[in-house]
């Protein structure tokens, strides 16, 4: 039997060869895998080796023990590097120095540790000075080693937790500052060799004093100290919390890269820098980066000196007076540009690069796929496809649906946001940025807005009675409520910036003010909301406008996306304006028109209330007759805006009490306008009171009790349709009965609808293609979908109610426990935002299967909040739905998600 081969723990790279490759990210970490890949491609990479992530997992499991034979493997790998470099690690005459670098599978910027210049000791310092004749550089390298090593290895990795500002790095930097002051210089590059040499002596003394240990003076001891510290940094506090936020598994572990040092700090002919193969903020295909002469490692990002622009074209006011690499060293710049092109072609994506120039020779130290914002992601994807670097399909798959959002809403200027004072955070219910003066009632919002002021409406929570103040507000902020609360739903529908569930707000409505985080915001004070992140800021921050139609790459990408997608995308819209907007965003019809919002208009709310207060059918019909012309007008507007496309209109859904006032003052006002005693109104409100209105007298149940309401609504729809049909405008109304649980309920309402519809058609003598269907939002309806489909000409899943009733969670009260559930991992995500495939999804699948068994061509859609959520859209595609419907501003995201679902 063949002897089992020992597991390989160390992978070498350098000299145009590599044992690893980019495919081995899991084992070698991103940095290690890409260093190997670059080496193999013949890109100049200083030689070195990678210790695998498996060693890290072993190290953690075995409580700090390394696998057998690792020391030997490392020794051999060091030998290989020594041979390539013709130098010796710890060799006093010709010393090799290395860096020890962390590198996980997925980049965790700044979360783990790196130590540079490892191998400098009393002996090798002398040798290196002799060899280079550059005493200043050697002491500069040594003071950097002491700083990084004492911080990373001797303090952090040893588990020492110094008090704020008392860390060893801080204390050493303090010594450096003291010396700079004494020498009256600003930059560390202005210090002399002698200065740095004395500084190193002070440093070592400080280390001894603070950490009670001598700075190690042996190259091998330094190397293993560094390796162990990097492995341990995987379980550092910062790294753990970062992984929690990003959802990176703790078992992954980090790799360690040991790599020959190249020096950007030997003098004016050396430098270090970072670069992006394309501009990560705009996506423009222009080389973009920053570099610093006579510097090492993190100096560029650390902000100690102003970094210089890489190219002439990308200079900024701050860097105008400093030479670009393009000008300062055209030869190296050309070489770097060739590497940029080569790596981008090879990886087929934008690269984020690190490089160092030592005495005029260029070395690459890192490459990875670069992070980018939404605007840049779209532009790069489209241009790369046009350049032939990637296919159109890849271009569509490369952009995250949420990244489109950036183009659809104004955003807070990121520079301003960074410096702004954050007051609180809540749930990001409506994306984009908005700024305005705080007001605390809907009436105030309306009044202020009429005077041309920009306002943000701040409420504990909102109700349909606040809608008149919500609409003119720039943004809405509430203290309670979840992602499907009234405020969130309404705001999303309008594409309005909105933050809900902002628990830190203590609102005093009568006094028109709130306290938050120890500060008081009074009526009229400016606040700014980032509805994409859920942050509230003090003051008025600059906003950057949005207009996707002017963005050519966006239009192109959406065109490609539409060519791939199978799923239709409709919109939820209650007004002709919303319908028109959604159409511009690419909606192929309306999936849900909520008629109840229409009853709140000031011109008809009175008639609506008369209808509710009516004592008998006769007076109810009288009030309904007043409502009819308004409804007809509404439907004409919507059907016309959507001409040629289907429009699904839902009959009255909410419980009637929502249309009556509940506080004393408004009850008096309303009673007066209705010319009835307040007592009568109060009695009615009392009689309509329900213990559980969500499960009460609403939906089709209202229509069953009061068929005349359904009659009026159907009449209005069909009158509108006929009027338009006579003008040769193509209309396709779909009448949708909500909240049915049995076929008999639907049949009852369908009979009413068909009777009235046929009556109207006969009267007008025109043909209108209309349908009657239902919402599936009660589990029983889903389970008996085969029966329901006998009566329904279409289904539309109302996944808000379906989720509510499947889980038994009241949508309006989930704020009290759902965040805790998600935090504790009891639920993976909010089922009201992203469809719960395991439970609610089963009901959807069942209903689709059983419904289509009865009616083969049954048209099925979804009109809940989930219609605009990428993961839910993917589910709808897989389940064979015909369309999803979502608020106008989500339409592009739904189209795009549908394309990705089809490509997957
Ligand atoms: P991070 O993952 O935080 O970027 P890195 O391991 O990339 O950490 O190293 C930090 C800095 O040190 C980078 O600017 C890198 O270019 C530099 N650096 C790392 N190794 C070497 C080396 N062998 N020679 C010169 N500079 C190096
Ligand atoms: Mg790096
Ligand atoms: Mg519903």
Short mmCIF file of C-alpha atoms in Angstrom, two decimals, residues 554-735:
data_model
loop_
_atom_site.label_atom_id
_atom_site.label_comp_id
_atom_site.label_asym_id
_atom_site.label_seq_id
_atom_site.Cartn_x
_atom_site.Cartn_y
_atom_site.Cartn_z
CA UNK A 554 -27.73 51.81 -17.19
CA UNK A 555 -30.07 51.88 -20.16
CA UNK A 556 -27.88 49.45 -22.05
CA UNK A 557 -27.60 47.03 -19.14
CA UNK A 558 -31.37 47.06 -18.61
CA UNK A 559 -31.89 46.33 -22.30
CA UNK A 560 -29.69 43.27 -22.04
CA UNK A 561 -31.42 42.24 -18.82
CA UNK A 562 -34.85 42.44 -20.44
CA UNK A 563 -33.69 40.22 -23.28
CA UNK A 564 -32.82 37.48 -20.77
CA UNK A 565 -35.75 37.63 -18.41
CA UNK A 566 -38.83 35.41 -18.56
CA UNK A 567 -40.84 36.88 -15.70
CA UNK A 568 -43.12 39.86 -16.32
CA UNK A 569 -42.83 42.91 -14.10
CA UNK A 570 -45.83 45.00 -13.14
CA UNK A 571 -46.25 47.77 -10.63
CA UNK A 572 -48.39 48.58 -7.63
CA UNK A 573 -49.95 51.97 -8.34
CA UNK A 574 -52.98 53.86 -7.08
CA UNK A 575 -52.71 57.02 -9.16
CA UNK A 576 -52.18 57.88 -12.84
CA UNK A 577 -48.92 59.63 -11.88
CA UNK A 578 -47.52 56.52 -10.23
CA UNK A 579 -48.67 54.41 -13.16
CA UNK A 580 -46.94 56.72 -15.64
CA UNK A 581 -43.75 56.77 -13.58
CA UNK A 582 -43.71 52.97 -13.32
CA UNK A 583 -44.25 52.71 -17.06
CA UNK A 584 -41.19 54.87 -17.60
CA UNK A 585 -39.31 52.48 -15.34
CA UNK A 586 -40.44 49.58 -17.55
CA UNK A 587 -43.57 48.24 -15.84
CA UNK A 588 -45.69 45.97 -18.05
CA UNK A 589 -48.99 46.68 -16.34
CA UNK A 590 -50.41 47.14 -12.88
CA UNK A 591 -50.46 44.19 -10.51
CA UNK A 592 -52.27 45.97 -7.72
CA UNK A 593 -54.38 49.12 -7.48
CA UNK A 594 -55.53 49.66 -3.92
CA UNK A 595 -58.87 51.42 -4.11
CA UNK A 596 -58.99 52.35 -0.43
CA UNK A 597 -56.37 55.10 -0.77
CA UNK A 598 -58.71 56.81 -3.21
CA UNK A 599 -61.38 57.22 -0.57
CA UNK A 600 -59.20 59.49 1.52
CA UNK A 601 -59.27 62.35 -0.99
CA UNK A 602 -60.72 65.48 0.65
CA UNK A 603 -63.41 65.65 -2.06
CA UNK A 604 -64.86 62.23 -1.24
CA UNK A 605 -63.96 61.19 2.27
CA UNK A 606 -67.27 62.73 3.37
CA UNK A 607 -69.33 60.51 1.06
CA UNK A 608 -67.27 57.53 2.18
CA UNK A 609 -68.08 58.30 5.81
CA UNK A 610 -71.75 58.75 4.98
CA UNK A 611 -71.67 55.34 3.41
CA UNK A 612 -70.15 53.81 6.52
CA UNK A 613 -72.59 55.58 8.83
CA UNK A 614 -75.62 54.62 6.78
CA UNK A 615 -78.27 52.79 8.78
CA UNK A 616 -79.78 50.85 5.90
CA UNK A 617 -79.08 49.73 2.38
CA UNK A 618 -80.99 52.58 0.85
CA UNK A 619 -78.96 55.33 2.46
CA UNK A 620 -75.81 53.31 1.85
CA UNK A 621 -76.60 53.16 -1.86
CA UNK A 622 -77.22 56.88 -1.84
CA UNK A 623 -73.76 57.57 -0.44
CA UNK A 624 -72.20 55.05 -2.82
CA UNK A 625 -73.81 56.79 -5.75
CA UNK A 626 -71.92 59.94 -4.74
CA UNK A 627 -68.67 58.00 -4.69
CA UNK A 628 -69.19 56.40 -8.10
CA UNK A 629 -68.16 59.36 -10.29
CA UNK A 630 -64.97 59.87 -8.28
CA UNK A 631 -64.00 56.22 -8.58
CA UNK A 632 -64.80 56.22 -12.28
CA UNK A 633 -62.54 59.22 -12.81
CA UNK A 634 -59.73 57.59 -10.85
CA UNK A 635 -59.97 54.39 -12.88
CA UNK A 636 -60.09 56.27 -16.15
CA UNK A 637 -56.85 58.00 -15.28
CA UNK A 638 -55.11 54.79 -14.33
CA UNK A 639 -56.42 52.68 -17.22
CA UNK A 640 -55.43 55.41 -19.63
CA UNK A 641 -51.93 55.75 -18.22
CA UNK A 642 -51.55 51.99 -18.67
CA UNK A 643 -53.26 51.76 -22.05
CA UNK A 644 -52.55 48.53 -23.86
CA UNK A 645 -51.49 46.84 -20.61
CA UNK A 646 -53.40 44.90 -17.94
CA UNK A 647 -54.54 46.73 -14.81
CA UNK A 648 -55.49 44.72 -11.72
CA UNK A 649 -57.87 46.59 -9.43
CA UNK A 650 -58.62 45.26 -5.98
CA UNK A 651 -62.00 45.84 -4.41
CA UNK A 652 -62.17 47.41 -0.96
CA UNK A 653 -59.86 45.65 1.50
CA UNK A 654 -59.32 47.39 4.88
CA UNK A 655 -61.75 47.37 7.79
CA UNK A 656 -64.15 50.31 7.72
CA UNK A 657 -63.07 51.82 11.03
CA UNK A 658 -59.88 53.00 9.30
CA UNK A 659 -61.94 55.61 7.50
CA UNK A 660 -63.34 57.15 10.68
CA UNK A 661 -61.55 59.52 13.05
CA UNK A 662 -60.61 58.19 16.47
CA UNK A 663 -59.68 61.21 18.56
CA UNK A 664 -62.22 63.47 20.15
CA UNK A 665 -61.30 66.65 18.31
CA UNK A 666 -61.53 65.21 14.81
CA UNK A 667 -64.68 63.30 15.69
CA UNK A 668 -66.36 66.59 16.58
CA UNK A 669 -65.17 68.14 13.34
CA UNK A 670 -66.32 65.23 11.21
CA UNK A 671 -69.70 64.94 12.96
CA UNK A 672 -70.26 68.61 12.25
CA UNK A 673 -69.49 68.27 8.56
CA UNK A 674 -71.72 65.20 8.35
CA UNK A 675 -74.46 67.08 10.20
CA UNK A 676 -74.91 64.28 12.72
CA UNK A 677 -74.57 64.23 16.51
CA UNK A 678 -71.09 63.38 17.77
CA UNK A 679 -72.68 60.65 19.82
CA UNK A 680 -73.82 58.83 16.73
CA UNK A 681 -70.35 58.95 15.22
CA UNK A 682 -68.80 57.74 18.44
CA UNK A 683 -71.29 54.87 18.60
CA UNK A 684 -70.42 53.84 15.08
CA UNK A 685 -66.69 53.92 15.81
CA UNK A 686 -67.41 51.85 18.90
CA UNK A 687 -69.47 49.31 16.97
CA UNK A 688 -66.80 48.95 14.30
CA UNK A 689 -64.14 48.38 16.93
CA UNK A 690 -62.58 44.95 16.58
CA UNK A 691 -60.23 43.07 18.85
CA UNK A 692 -58.24 41.84 15.91
CA UNK A 693 -58.99 43.98 12.88
CA UNK A 694 -56.41 42.23 10.70
CA UNK A 695 -58.54 39.09 10.99
CA UNK A 696 -61.83 40.92 11.20
CA UNK A 697 -64.49 42.37 8.95
CA UNK A 698 -62.42 43.23 5.90
CA UNK A 699 -61.58 42.12 2.36
CA UNK A 700 -64.25 40.12 0.54
CA UNK A 701 -66.12 39.84 3.83
CA UNK A 702 -67.17 43.47 3.45
CA UNK A 703 -68.37 42.78 -0.08
CA UNK A 704 -70.34 39.74 1.05
CA UNK A 705 -72.08 41.76 3.78
CA UNK A 706 -72.54 44.87 1.62
CA UNK A 707 -72.67 43.69 -2.03
CA UNK A 708 -73.59 47.24 -3.03
CA UNK A 709 -69.99 48.33 -2.31
CA UNK A 710 -68.61 45.76 -4.74
CA UNK A 711 -71.32 46.70 -7.22
CA UNK A 712 -70.38 50.36 -7.12
CA UNK A 713 -66.68 49.62 -7.55
CA UNK A 714 -67.18 47.22 -10.45
CA UNK A 715 -69.54 49.67 -12.07
CA UNK A 716 -66.94 52.42 -11.77
CA UNK A 717 -64.24 50.19 -13.26
CA UNK A 718 -66.40 49.07 -16.18
CA UNK A 719 -67.84 52.52 -16.87
CA UNK A 720 -64.30 53.86 -17.05
CA UNK A 721 -63.21 50.98 -19.28
CA UNK A 722 -66.15 51.44 -21.64
CA UNK A 723 -65.64 55.17 -21.90
CA UNK A 724 -62.02 54.61 -22.93
CA UNK A 725 -62.86 51.69 -25.23
CA UNK A 726 -65.23 53.95 -27.12
CA UNK A 727 -62.29 56.27 -27.72
CA UNK A 728 -60.36 53.28 -29.12
CA UNK A 729 -58.07 53.15 -26.11
CA UNK A 730 -57.18 49.55 -25.36
CA UNK A 731 -57.89 48.63 -21.75
CA UNK A 732 -57.57 45.35 -19.88
CA UNK A 733 -59.15 45.66 -16.43
CA UNK A 734 -58.73 42.77 -14.01
CA UNK A 735 -61.06 42.82 -11.04
#
